[in-house]
């Protein structure tokens, strides 16, 4: 059994990019491995955010994850800021992290561009991510393709720390990619993102799903109904791969390549399959009570913290800190 760690920011509503790129995988992995899934609120505050809504968004994200199928009997679900050891290890890892590598990260460059004043926390984002994973000595990290560069840096940080303080202490975590590893936004331009408003939420009603899907961008080379399309270049086909059974995908691909179907025909089939998957998730979310969610997160933090403390105690010792008066 591998130890699995992955996180998601409470920076908006859970969307189908998060679901297909990460969360659907988490639900599978909890049956096979020792899994921790974390709502990374400390990461979420590196972008512009509203303090008045952060707590509610964190609860809503927990509701979304449980409704999507995470089972607290099978995995640990918790909030990052409830386990202070994440912040401590983050700091301790900064001293082996090359500044140039942080500045080279594509996500940093993208997100920095969207901010008038760039906070140092945004630059440090991948170090905190490394701390999240290494704190639990996780070896498998299910993520979307956008996170692969961060994973590579995480391995570099682990190697450098090990080289200086203890060979073999931290493992080299590997990415675990899903089939729909990069879902574009409905405009077909950039990655689907909570903060860009180009999403279909996991909680959208059937009517809203169709309203959003109907005008969504498809293969840009398919200019008219009579032109054959290329499914591999179509974001709607990527989404089919997440929601439609293999025989439907093959049929859709054939109809697209031969111009047998127009894009709207293809989208209607997709909408039906999305609605079939998402309706039970939306209904479960409506039934989940806030009290139950609080209890799950409290129990999850206690379990995570017990593991985190062991790692931090050893890290402190290997790094040479004076022992004996740590805060409890
Ligand atoms: N469009 C996507 N396609 C595939 N996978 C995706 N993920 C996110 N967007 C897509 C995967 O979802 C997990 C959680 O992501 P996150 O919340 O930690 O941060 P993010 O990647 O920055 O997600 P967003 O939606 O784009 O949030 P904002 O707008 O707040 O930055 C990750 O595993 C990610 O790979």
XYZ file of C-alpha atoms and ligand atoms in Angstrom:
363
model
C 0.000 0.000 0.000
C 1.358 3.400 -0.955
C 0.833 6.528 1.128
C -1.145 9.006 -0.998
C -1.459 12.750 -0.404
C -3.267 15.370 -2.438
C -4.828 18.761 -1.799
C -7.348 21.195 -3.177
C -7.742 24.903 -2.514
C -11.008 26.259 -1.109
C -10.753 29.070 -3.632
C -14.177 28.571 -5.211
C -16.655 25.894 -6.201
C -15.394 22.425 -7.031
C -15.550 22.142 -10.835
C -15.393 19.347 -13.377
C -11.683 20.097 -14.091
C -10.863 19.429 -10.429
C -13.137 16.394 -10.498
C -11.741 14.771 -13.655
C -8.137 15.858 -13.021
C -7.965 14.898 -9.374
C -10.971 14.102 -7.198
C -12.349 11.203 -9.275
C -8.932 9.578 -8.870
C -8.931 10.217 -5.126
C -12.216 8.348 -4.801
C -10.660 5.307 -6.545
C -7.368 5.466 -4.653
C -9.001 5.478 -1.201
C -9.978 1.838 -1.836
C -6.399 0.776 -2.625
C -4.025 2.924 -0.572
C -3.433 4.780 2.652
C -4.773 8.226 1.665
C -4.792 11.754 3.050
C -6.816 14.455 1.278
C -6.380 18.008 2.400
C -8.267 21.276 1.879
C -5.328 23.595 1.445
C -6.577 26.878 2.894
C -3.034 28.180 3.504
C -2.466 27.920 -0.244
C -5.772 29.635 -1.018
C -4.729 32.832 0.780
C -1.840 33.365 -1.651
C -4.406 34.773 -4.132
C -6.792 37.655 -3.544
C -9.545 36.344 -1.248
C -12.302 37.498 1.103
C -11.622 36.671 4.792
C -15.378 36.762 5.436
C -15.973 33.831 3.065
C -12.885 31.634 3.584
C -14.362 29.515 6.399
C -17.588 28.882 4.470
C -15.667 28.014 1.324
C -13.589 25.547 3.319
C -16.738 23.879 4.659
C -18.285 23.881 1.182
C -15.188 22.225 -0.266
C -15.378 19.521 2.417
C -19.055 18.988 1.563
C -18.131 18.718 -2.120
C -15.395 16.161 -1.495
C -17.595 13.984 0.701
C -20.479 14.218 -1.763
C -18.118 13.302 -4.618
C -17.314 10.068 -2.823
C -14.512 10.504 -0.281
C -15.284 8.222 2.631
C -13.806 9.259 6.015
C -13.782 5.577 6.987
C -11.341 4.914 4.147
C -9.204 8.068 4.017
C -8.218 11.077 6.106
C -9.954 14.319 5.068
C -8.737 17.456 6.835
C -7.955 21.166 6.621
C -4.325 22.227 6.175
C -4.360 25.082 8.718
C -5.676 22.701 11.399
C -2.282 20.944 11.368
C 0.329 23.629 12.163
C 3.210 21.268 11.292
C 2.547 22.060 7.591
C 3.691 25.636 8.190
C 6.686 24.575 10.223
C 7.964 22.105 7.636
C 7.308 24.677 4.930
C 9.714 27.058 6.628
C 12.334 24.366 7.187
C 12.205 23.346 3.515
C 12.687 26.908 2.264
C 16.330 26.716 3.263
C 17.042 23.959 0.721
C 14.851 25.410 -2.051
C 16.628 27.256 -4.872
C 15.044 30.666 -5.492
C 15.640 30.375 -9.244
C 13.527 27.203 -9.391
C 10.628 28.966 -7.682
C 10.825 31.865 -10.111
C 10.763 29.433 -13.052
C 7.451 27.776 -12.071
C 4.822 28.314 -14.772
C 1.944 28.550 -12.297
C 3.772 31.280 -10.391
C 4.380 33.236 -13.581
C 0.710 32.866 -14.657
C -0.786 33.780 -11.301
C 1.730 36.597 -10.670
C 0.650 38.200 -13.946
C -2.922 38.438 -12.630
C -1.925 40.292 -9.433
C -1.072 43.978 -9.116
C 1.362 43.264 -6.277
C 2.884 39.772 -6.084
C 3.035 38.332 -2.551
C 6.069 36.234 -1.547
C 3.586 33.541 -0.492
C 2.699 32.946 -4.136
C 6.363 32.327 -4.933
C 6.579 29.987 -1.955
C 3.438 28.034 -2.993
C 5.353 24.941 -4.241
C 7.450 24.773 -1.049
C 4.288 24.606 1.065
C 3.041 21.955 -1.341
C 6.272 19.986 -0.816
C 5.794 20.318 2.951
C 2.221 18.986 2.644
C 3.337 15.824 0.883
C 6.655 15.203 2.639
C 5.168 15.702 6.110
C 3.365 12.394 5.601
C 6.191 10.812 3.567
C 3.647 10.240 0.813
C 4.925 8.522 -2.334
C 1.967 9.024 -4.662
C 0.362 12.377 -5.496
C -2.768 12.310 -7.686
C -2.881 15.653 -9.530
C -3.762 17.250 -12.844
C -1.072 17.949 -15.441
C -0.758 21.566 -14.254
C 0.965 20.338 -11.088
C 3.705 18.202 -12.696
C 6.303 20.963 -12.550
C 5.602 21.434 -8.834
C 6.041 17.698 -8.298
C 9.417 17.803 -9.988
C 10.502 20.635 -7.711
C 9.159 18.727 -4.714
C 11.469 15.807 -5.563
C 14.385 18.219 -5.903
C 13.590 19.707 -2.464
C 13.388 16.198 -0.945
C 16.734 15.244 -2.536
C 18.435 18.388 -1.303
C 17.079 18.036 2.243
C 18.056 14.356 2.337
C 21.519 15.172 0.993
C 22.109 17.641 3.792
C 20.266 16.128 6.778
C 19.556 12.434 6.270
C 19.870 10.239 3.183
C 16.625 8.401 2.404
C 14.539 10.274 5.019
C 12.023 11.784 2.607
C 10.768 9.642 -0.292
C 10.616 10.926 -3.878
C 6.892 11.420 -4.503
C 5.524 10.455 -7.914
C 2.565 12.013 -9.730
C -0.519 9.932 -10.467
C -2.322 11.392 -13.498
C -5.907 10.783 -14.540
C -6.996 10.323 -18.175
C -8.580 13.809 -18.336
C -5.427 15.419 -16.982
C -5.998 18.898 -18.432
C -9.529 20.170 -18.860
C -9.755 23.569 -20.539
C -12.274 26.209 -19.550
C -15.523 26.513 -21.507
C -13.874 29.204 -23.655
C -11.339 26.567 -24.761
C -8.482 29.031 -24.135
C -6.923 28.276 -20.766
C -7.185 25.686 -17.997
C -10.559 25.459 -16.305
C -10.007 27.299 -12.996
C -12.137 28.186 -9.991
C -10.795 31.713 -10.037
C -11.358 32.315 -13.775
C -15.130 31.703 -13.878
C -14.821 29.405 -16.929
C -16.126 26.322 -15.155
C -18.994 23.884 -14.847
C -19.475 23.357 -11.136
C -20.089 19.933 -9.645
C -23.275 21.427 -8.186
C -24.747 23.034 -11.297
C -28.331 21.989 -12.064
C -29.132 20.152 -15.320
C -30.422 23.403 -16.856
C -27.278 25.321 -15.939
C -25.048 22.511 -17.225
C -26.752 22.711 -20.621
C -26.703 26.534 -20.675
C -22.937 26.468 -20.114
C -22.125 23.507 -22.356
C -24.176 24.633 -25.362
C -21.898 27.580 -26.326
C -18.651 25.886 -25.127
C -15.652 25.993 -27.498
C -14.950 22.856 -29.569
C -12.267 21.968 -32.159
C -11.329 25.463 -33.467
C -10.568 24.058 -36.956
C -14.166 22.819 -37.369
C -15.666 25.994 -38.780
C -18.958 24.663 -40.211
C -21.293 21.736 -39.564
C -19.977 19.993 -42.714
C -16.280 20.117 -41.722
C -14.935 16.925 -40.149
C -13.481 17.514 -36.666
C -10.502 16.182 -34.689
C -11.678 14.842 -31.307
C -8.167 15.003 -29.809
C -8.195 18.788 -30.332
C -11.641 19.283 -28.817
C -12.140 20.152 -25.147
C -15.698 18.811 -25.254
C -14.260 15.426 -26.273
C -11.815 15.594 -23.325
C -14.830 16.040 -21.056
C -16.581 13.105 -22.789
C -13.574 10.994 -21.781
C -14.377 11.762 -18.155
C -18.133 11.256 -18.229
C -19.102 8.974 -21.128
C -18.594 5.202 -21.360
C -15.890 3.969 -23.803
C -18.401 2.835 -26.452
C -20.027 6.301 -26.454
C -16.612 7.946 -26.730
C -15.769 5.771 -29.767
C -19.125 6.594 -31.383
C -18.759 10.328 -30.702
C -15.210 10.330 -32.122
C -16.387 8.581 -35.304
C -19.321 10.976 -35.770
C -16.991 13.936 -35.278
C -14.300 12.733 -37.714
C -16.881 12.015 -40.430
C -18.981 15.151 -39.753
C -21.899 12.773 -39.132
C -22.809 14.847 -36.073
C -22.606 18.545 -35.445
C -21.042 19.810 -32.216
C -24.468 20.337 -30.636
C -25.353 16.651 -31.162
C -22.147 15.690 -29.401
C -22.800 18.141 -26.559
C -26.343 16.821 -25.983
C -25.006 13.315 -25.363
C -22.312 14.705 -23.092
C -24.821 16.801 -21.124
C -26.934 13.681 -20.476
C -23.922 11.731 -19.226
C -22.679 14.616 -17.076
C -26.106 15.082 -15.537
C -26.289 11.349 -14.757
C -22.964 11.535 -12.862
C -23.365 14.929 -11.227
C -26.999 14.769 -10.053
C -26.329 12.206 -7.279
C -23.293 14.267 -6.152
C -25.417 17.440 -5.972
C -28.145 15.636 -4.079
C -25.693 14.110 -1.572
C -24.177 17.580 -0.999
C -27.628 19.015 -0.228
C -28.204 16.315 2.376
C -24.859 16.650 4.192
C -25.217 18.492 7.457
C -22.693 21.092 8.622
C -22.349 19.290 11.963
C -21.318 16.027 10.264
C -18.729 17.882 8.180
C -17.221 19.572 11.249
C -16.909 16.192 12.958
C -15.221 14.628 9.912
C -12.703 17.494 9.671
C -11.942 17.442 13.388
C -11.297 13.698 13.397
C -9.262 14.000 10.176
C -7.036 16.732 11.638
C -6.377 14.657 14.766
C -5.272 11.644 12.701
C -3.164 13.760 10.340
C -1.545 15.630 13.201
C -0.451 12.421 14.927
C 1.462 11.466 11.760
C 2.776 14.991 11.166
C 4.212 15.271 14.672
C 6.323 12.163 14.224
C 7.914 13.548 11.066
C 8.476 16.999 12.530
C 10.104 15.582 15.664
C 12.614 13.692 13.513
C 13.155 16.646 11.187
C 13.953 18.919 14.139
C 16.348 16.380 15.557
C 18.152 15.824 12.238
C 18.420 19.563 11.642
C 20.008 20.028 15.060
C 17.416 22.084 16.965
C 17.537 22.175 20.768
C 14.960 19.673 22.054
C 12.811 19.713 25.160
C 10.553 22.766 25.228
C 8.422 22.446 22.082
C 4.857 23.736 22.246
C 2.301 20.929 22.475
N -8.580 22.305 -15.480
C -8.079 21.281 -14.825
N -7.891 20.093 -15.447
C -7.401 19.031 -14.775
N -7.058 19.073 -13.465
C -7.234 20.239 -12.810
N -7.006 20.610 -11.532
C -7.351 21.899 -11.377
N -7.804 22.399 -12.536
C -7.749 21.390 -13.453
C -6.486 19.722 -10.498
O -7.351 19.865 -9.362
C -6.579 19.716 -8.177
C -6.916 20.797 -7.223
O -6.491 22.038 -7.729
P -6.238 23.248 -6.737
O -7.491 23.705 -6.163
O -5.216 22.891 -5.749
O -5.555 24.347 -7.561
P -5.595 24.728 -9.036
O -4.930 23.702 -9.893
O -4.981 26.077 -9.088
O -7.159 24.725 -9.319
P -7.989 25.864 -9.917
O -9.383 25.405 -10.096
O -7.286 26.414 -11.100
O -8.022 26.907 -8.714
P -7.584 28.411 -8.655
O -8.356 29.112 -9.737
O -7.987 28.871 -7.300
O -6.117 28.481 -8.882
C -5.107 19.710 -8.587
O -4.630 18.390 -8.532
C -5.127 20.193 -10.007
O -4.096 19.588 -10.761
